[in-house]
mmCIF file with all atom_site columns, C-alpha atoms in Angstrom:
data_model
loop_
_atom_site.group_PDB
_atom_site.id
_atom_site.type_symbol
_atom_site.label_atom_id
_atom_site.label_alt_id
_atom_site.label_comp_id
_atom_site.label_asym_id
_atom_site.label_entity_id
_atom_site.label_seq_id
_atom_site.pdbx_PDB_ins_code
_atom_site.Cartn_x
_atom_site.Cartn_y
_atom_site.Cartn_z
_atom_site.occupancy
_atom_site.B_iso_or_equiv
_atom_site.pdbx_formal_charge
_atom_site.auth_seq_id
_atom_site.auth_comp_id
_atom_site.auth_asym_id
_atom_site.auth_atom_id
_atom_site.pdbx_PDB_model_num
ATOM 1   C CA . MET A 1 1   ? -12.796 9.290   -13.172 1.00 43.00 ? 26  MET A CA 1
ATOM 2   C CA . LYS A 1 2   ? -9.455  11.741  -14.065 1.00 44.00 ? 27  LYS A CA 1
ATOM 3   C CA . GLU A 1 3   ? -7.850  13.741  -11.732 1.00 48.00 ? 28  GLU A CA 1
ATOM 4   C CA . GLU A 1 4   ? -6.063  16.984  -11.950 1.00 52.00 ? 29  GLU A CA 1
ATOM 5   C CA . GLY A 1 5   ? -3.070  15.678  -13.027 1.00 54.00 ? 30  GLY A CA 1
ATOM 6   C CA . GLY A 1 6   ? -4.591  13.391  -15.989 1.00 55.00 ? 31  GLY A CA 1
ATOM 7   C CA . THR A 1 7   ? -4.292  9.978   -13.920 1.00 58.00 ? 32  THR A CA 1
ATOM 8   C CA . SER A 1 8   ? -6.784  8.020   -12.952 1.00 59.00 ? 33  SER A CA 1
ATOM 9   C CA . PHE A 1 9   ? -7.219  7.565   -8.540  1.00 55.00 ? 34  PHE A CA 1
ATOM 10  C CA . ILE A 1 10  ? -6.198  3.567   -9.345  1.00 54.00 ? 35  ILE A CA 1
ATOM 11  C CA . GLU A 1 11  ? -3.420  4.065   -11.333 1.00 63.00 ? 36  GLU A CA 1
ATOM 12  C CA . GLU A 1 12  ? -0.331  3.324   -9.514  1.00 60.00 ? 37  GLU A CA 1
ATOM 13  C CA . HIS A 1 13  ? 1.789   6.128   -8.717  1.00 60.00 ? 38  HIS A CA 1
ATOM 14  C CA . VAL A 1 14  ? 4.882   6.380   -6.490  1.00 58.00 ? 39  VAL A CA 1
ATOM 15  C CA . ARG A 1 15  ? 7.053   9.830   -5.877  1.00 64.00 ? 40  ARG A CA 1
ATOM 16  C CA . ASP A 1 16  ? 10.701  9.738   -5.430  1.00 69.00 ? 41  ASP A CA 1
ATOM 17  C CA . GLY A 1 17  ? 10.919  10.306  -1.634  1.00 74.00 ? 42  GLY A CA 1
ATOM 18  C CA . TYR A 1 18  ? 13.432  9.373   1.029   1.00 75.00 ? 43  TYR A CA 1
ATOM 19  C CA . ASN A 1 19  ? 14.989  6.371   1.154   1.00 82.00 ? 44  ASN A CA 1
ATOM 20  C CA . ILE A 1 20  ? 15.710  4.613   4.805   1.00 86.00 ? 45  ILE A CA 1
ATOM 21  C CA . VAL A 1 21  ? 19.285  6.574   5.638   1.00 88.00 ? 46  VAL A CA 1
ATOM 22  C CA . ASP A 1 22  ? 17.690  9.713   4.447   1.00 89.00 ? 47  ASP A CA 1
ATOM 23  C CA . ILE A 1 23  ? 14.785  9.959   6.922   1.00 88.00 ? 48  ILE A CA 1
ATOM 24  C CA . GLU A 1 24  ? 16.891  8.019   9.354   1.00 90.00 ? 49  GLU A CA 1
ATOM 25  C CA . ASN A 1 25  ? 19.262  11.518  9.462   1.00 91.00 ? 50  ASN A CA 1
ATOM 26  C CA . LYS A 1 26  ? 16.829  13.698  9.324   1.00 91.00 ? 51  LYS A CA 1
ATOM 27  C CA . LEU A 1 27  ? 14.657  12.343  12.362  1.00 93.00 ? 52  LEU A CA 1
ATOM 28  C CA . LYS A 1 28  ? 18.402  12.359  14.144  1.00 93.00 ? 53  LYS A CA 1
ATOM 29  C CA . SER A 1 29  ? 19.262  15.533  12.883  1.00 94.00 ? 54  SER A CA 1
ATOM 30  C CA . ALA A 1 30  ? 15.754  17.019  14.165  1.00 95.00 ? 55  ALA A CA 1
ATOM 31  C CA . GLY A 1 31  ? 16.107  15.676  17.588  1.00 95.00 ? 56  GLY A CA 1
ATOM 32  C CA . PHE A 1 32  ? 15.235  11.745  17.844  1.00 95.00 ? 57  PHE A CA 1
ATOM 33  C CA . SER A 1 33  ? 17.221  9.208   19.905  1.00 92.00 ? 58  SER A CA 1
ATOM 34  C CA . LYS A 1 34  ? 16.437  6.393   18.212  1.00 93.00 ? 59  LYS A CA 1
ATOM 35  C CA . VAL A 1 35  ? 14.689  6.071   14.646  1.00 93.00 ? 60  VAL A CA 1
ATOM 36  C CA . GLU A 1 36  ? 13.394  2.333   13.337  1.00 91.00 ? 61  GLU A CA 1
ATOM 37  C CA . ALA A 1 37  ? 12.608  2.237   9.732   1.00 90.00 ? 62  ALA A CA 1
ATOM 38  C CA . ARG A 1 38  ? 11.890  -0.062  7.338   1.00 89.00 ? 63  ARG A CA 1
ATOM 39  C CA . TYR A 1 39  ? 9.645   -0.943  3.530   1.00 89.00 ? 64  TYR A CA 1
ATOM 40  C CA . SER A 1 40  ? 6.620   -0.989  3.176   1.00 89.00 ? 65  SER A CA 1
ATOM 41  C CA . TYR A 1 41  ? 4.536   -1.718  -0.035  1.00 88.00 ? 66  TYR A CA 1
ATOM 42  C CA . GLY A 1 42  ? 7.163   -4.392  -1.123  1.00 90.00 ? 67  GLY A CA 1
ATOM 43  C CA . ALA A 1 43  ? 5.638   -7.317  -3.385  1.00 93.00 ? 68  ALA A CA 1
ATOM 44  C CA . PRO A 1 44  ? 2.938   -8.431  -0.909  1.00 94.00 ? 69  PRO A CA 1
ATOM 45  C CA . GLY A 1 45  ? 1.689   -4.945  -0.296  1.00 93.00 ? 70  GLY A CA 1
ATOM 46  C CA . LYS A 1 46  ? 1.248   -4.576  -4.017  1.00 92.00 ? 71  LYS A CA 1
ATOM 47  C CA . ILE A 1 47  ? -0.579  -7.696  -4.808  1.00 95.00 ? 72  ILE A CA 1
ATOM 48  C CA . ALA A 1 48  ? -3.206  -6.970  -1.628  1.00 95.00 ? 73  ALA A CA 1
ATOM 49  C CA . TRP A 1 49  ? -3.880  -3.380  -3.016  1.00 93.00 ? 74  TRP A CA 1
ATOM 50  C CA . ARG A 1 50  ? -4.873  -4.500  -6.564  1.00 94.00 ? 75  ARG A CA 1
ATOM 51  C CA . LEU A 1 51  ? -6.607  -7.425  -5.170  1.00 96.00 ? 76  LEU A CA 1
ATOM 52  C CA . SER A 1 52  ? -8.382  -5.003  -3.042  1.00 95.00 ? 77  SER A CA 1
ATOM 53  C CA . MET A 1 53  ? -8.765  -1.918  -4.641  1.00 92.00 ? 78  MET A CA 1
ATOM 54  C CA . LYS A 1 54  ? -7.250  -1.408  -7.724  1.00 92.00 ? 79  LYS A CA 1
ATOM 55  C CA . TYR A 1 55  ? -9.037  -4.360  -10.026 1.00 94.00 ? 80  TYR A CA 1
ATOM 56  C CA . PRO A 1 56  ? -12.726 -3.844  -7.727  1.00 94.00 ? 81  PRO A CA 1
ATOM 57  C CA . ILE A 1 57  ? -12.287 -0.121  -9.587  1.00 92.00 ? 82  ILE A CA 1
ATOM 58  C CA . LEU A 1 58  ? -11.403 -1.599  -12.700 1.00 92.00 ? 83  LEU A CA 1
ATOM 59  C CA . MET A 1 59  ? -14.658 -3.893  -12.758 1.00 92.00 ? 84  MET A CA 1
ATOM 60  C CA . LEU A 1 60  ? -17.079 -1.288  -11.754 1.00 92.00 ? 85  LEU A CA 1
ATOM 61  C CA . GLY A 1 61  ? -15.711 0.992   -14.047 1.00 91.00 ? 86  GLY A CA 1
ATOM 62  C CA . THR A 1 62  ? -16.570 -1.292  -16.756 1.00 92.00 ? 87  THR A CA 1
ATOM 63  C CA . SER A 1 63  ? -20.074 -2.283  -15.826 1.00 91.00 ? 88  SER A CA 1
ATOM 64  C CA . LYS A 1 64  ? -22.255 -1.054  -12.733 1.00 87.00 ? 89  LYS A CA 1
ATOM 65  C CA . LEU A 1 65  ? -23.574 -4.791  -12.431 1.00 89.00 ? 90  LEU A CA 1
ATOM 66  C CA . PHE A 1 66  ? -20.303 -5.708  -10.838 1.00 90.00 ? 91  PHE A CA 1
ATOM 67  C CA . PHE A 1 67  ? -21.581 -3.983  -7.885  1.00 91.00 ? 92  PHE A CA 1
ATOM 68  C CA . ILE A 1 68  ? -23.927 -7.251  -7.198  1.00 94.00 ? 93  ILE A CA 1
ATOM 69  C CA . LEU A 1 69  ? -20.860 -9.934  -7.734  1.00 93.00 ? 94  LEU A CA 1
ATOM 70  C CA . LEU A 1 70  ? -18.449 -7.715  -5.500  1.00 93.00 ? 95  LEU A CA 1
ATOM 71  C CA . PRO A 1 71  ? -19.279 -8.790  -2.036  1.00 94.00 ? 96  PRO A CA 1
ATOM 72  C CA . PHE A 1 72  ? -18.740 -12.606 -3.464  1.00 95.00 ? 97  PHE A CA 1
ATOM 73  C CA . TYR A 1 73  ? -15.739 -11.660 -4.848  1.00 96.00 ? 98  TYR A CA 1
ATOM 74  C CA . TYR A 1 74  ? -14.411 -10.125 -1.219  1.00 96.00 ? 99  TYR A CA 1
ATOM 75  C CA . ILE A 1 75  ? -15.386 -13.032 0.355   1.00 97.00 ? 100 ILE A CA 1
ATOM 76  C CA . ILE A 1 76  ? -12.645 -14.931 -1.846  1.00 96.00 ? 101 ILE A CA 1
ATOM 77  C CA . THR A 1 77  ? -10.283 -11.864 -2.262  1.00 96.00 ? 102 THR A CA 1
ATOM 78  C CA . TYR A 1 78  ? -10.855 -10.649 1.551   1.00 96.00 ? 103 TYR A CA 1
ATOM 79  C CA . PRO A 1 79  ? -8.529  -13.676 3.320   1.00 97.00 ? 104 PRO A CA 1
ATOM 80  C CA . VAL A 1 80  ? -5.881  -12.888 0.684   1.00 97.00 ? 105 VAL A CA 1
ATOM 81  C CA . SER A 1 81  ? -5.486  -9.713  0.804   1.00 97.00 ? 106 SER A CA 1
ATOM 82  C CA . TYR A 1 82  ? -5.453  -9.108  4.701   1.00 97.00 ? 107 TYR A CA 1
ATOM 83  C CA . ILE A 1 83  ? -2.955  -12.132 4.896   1.00 97.00 ? 108 ILE A CA 1
ATOM 84  C CA . LEU A 1 84  ? -0.677  -10.250 2.270   1.00 97.00 ? 109 LEU A CA 1
ATOM 85  C CA . ASN A 1 85  ? -1.123  -6.454  3.992   1.00 95.00 ? 110 ASN A CA 1
ATOM 86  C CA . TRP A 1 86  ? -0.550  -8.125  7.202   1.00 96.00 ? 111 TRP A CA 1
ATOM 87  C CA . MET A 1 87  ? 3.294   -10.300 5.645   1.00 96.00 ? 112 MET A CA 1
ATOM 88  C CA . ASP A 1 88  ? 3.719   -6.598  4.231   1.00 94.00 ? 113 ASP A CA 1
ATOM 89  C CA . VAL A 1 89  ? 3.421   -4.496  7.303   1.00 92.00 ? 114 VAL A CA 1
ATOM 90  C CA . ASN A 1 90  ? 5.435   -7.280  9.044   1.00 92.00 ? 115 ASN A CA 1
ATOM 91  C CA . GLY A 1 91  ? 7.780   -7.900  6.976   1.00 90.00 ? 116 GLY A CA 1
ATOM 92  C CA . ARG A 1 92  ? 10.991  -6.828  6.000   1.00 89.00 ? 117 ARG A CA 1
ATOM 93  C CA . HIS A 1 93  ? 11.831  -5.704  2.476   1.00 88.00 ? 118 HIS A CA 1
ATOM 94  C CA . LYS A 1 94  ? 15.020  -4.999  0.744   1.00 87.00 ? 119 LYS A CA 1
ATOM 95  C CA . THR A 1 95  ? 12.744  -2.551  -1.139  1.00 86.00 ? 120 THR A CA 1
ATOM 96  C CA . GLY A 1 96  ? 9.599   -0.703  -1.608  1.00 86.00 ? 121 GLY A CA 1
ATOM 97  C CA . THR A 1 97  ? 7.278   2.110   -2.176  1.00 84.00 ? 122 THR A CA 1
ATOM 98  C CA . GLY A 1 98  ? 6.621   3.270   1.014   1.00 86.00 ? 123 GLY A CA 1
ATOM 99  C CA . LEU A 1 99  ? 8.620   3.584   4.079   1.00 87.00 ? 124 LEU A CA 1
ATOM 100 C CA . ILE A 1 100 ? 7.406   2.629   8.275   1.00 90.00 ? 125 ILE A CA 1
ATOM 101 C CA . VAL A 1 101 ? 8.870   4.832   10.556  1.00 92.00 ? 126 VAL A CA 1
ATOM 102 C CA . LYS A 1 102 ? 9.376   4.817   14.435  1.00 92.00 ? 127 LYS A CA 1
ATOM 103 C CA . ALA A 1 103 ? 11.164  7.998   16.090  1.00 94.00 ? 128 ALA A CA 1
ATOM 104 C CA . TRP A 1 104 ? 11.866  8.154   19.764  1.00 94.00 ? 129 TRP A CA 1
ATOM 105 C CA . LYS A 1 105 ? 12.790  11.880  21.526  1.00 87.00 ? 130 LYS A CA 1
#
């Protein structure tokens, strides 16, 4: 299953964007009085994404019989993925491939 760019949906992709200082400065220059920004998709988020999305799609691409096993796979991996996602969203990461930003006018 290839998309227009020649890569699959499940390929890990990151594009260069704004770092925390850049986004804080842009929001402040746009009139926001307070900005809080932190990285997301640190190590816990990357592992959760692989467990909950990447690996199941890869396995389904290998064999449609995996549809039968998918509920059992998620019974095991969902609690782990949920905790890892919680850690990712609520944690403070030195780096990450996403940003969580709150800004006030």
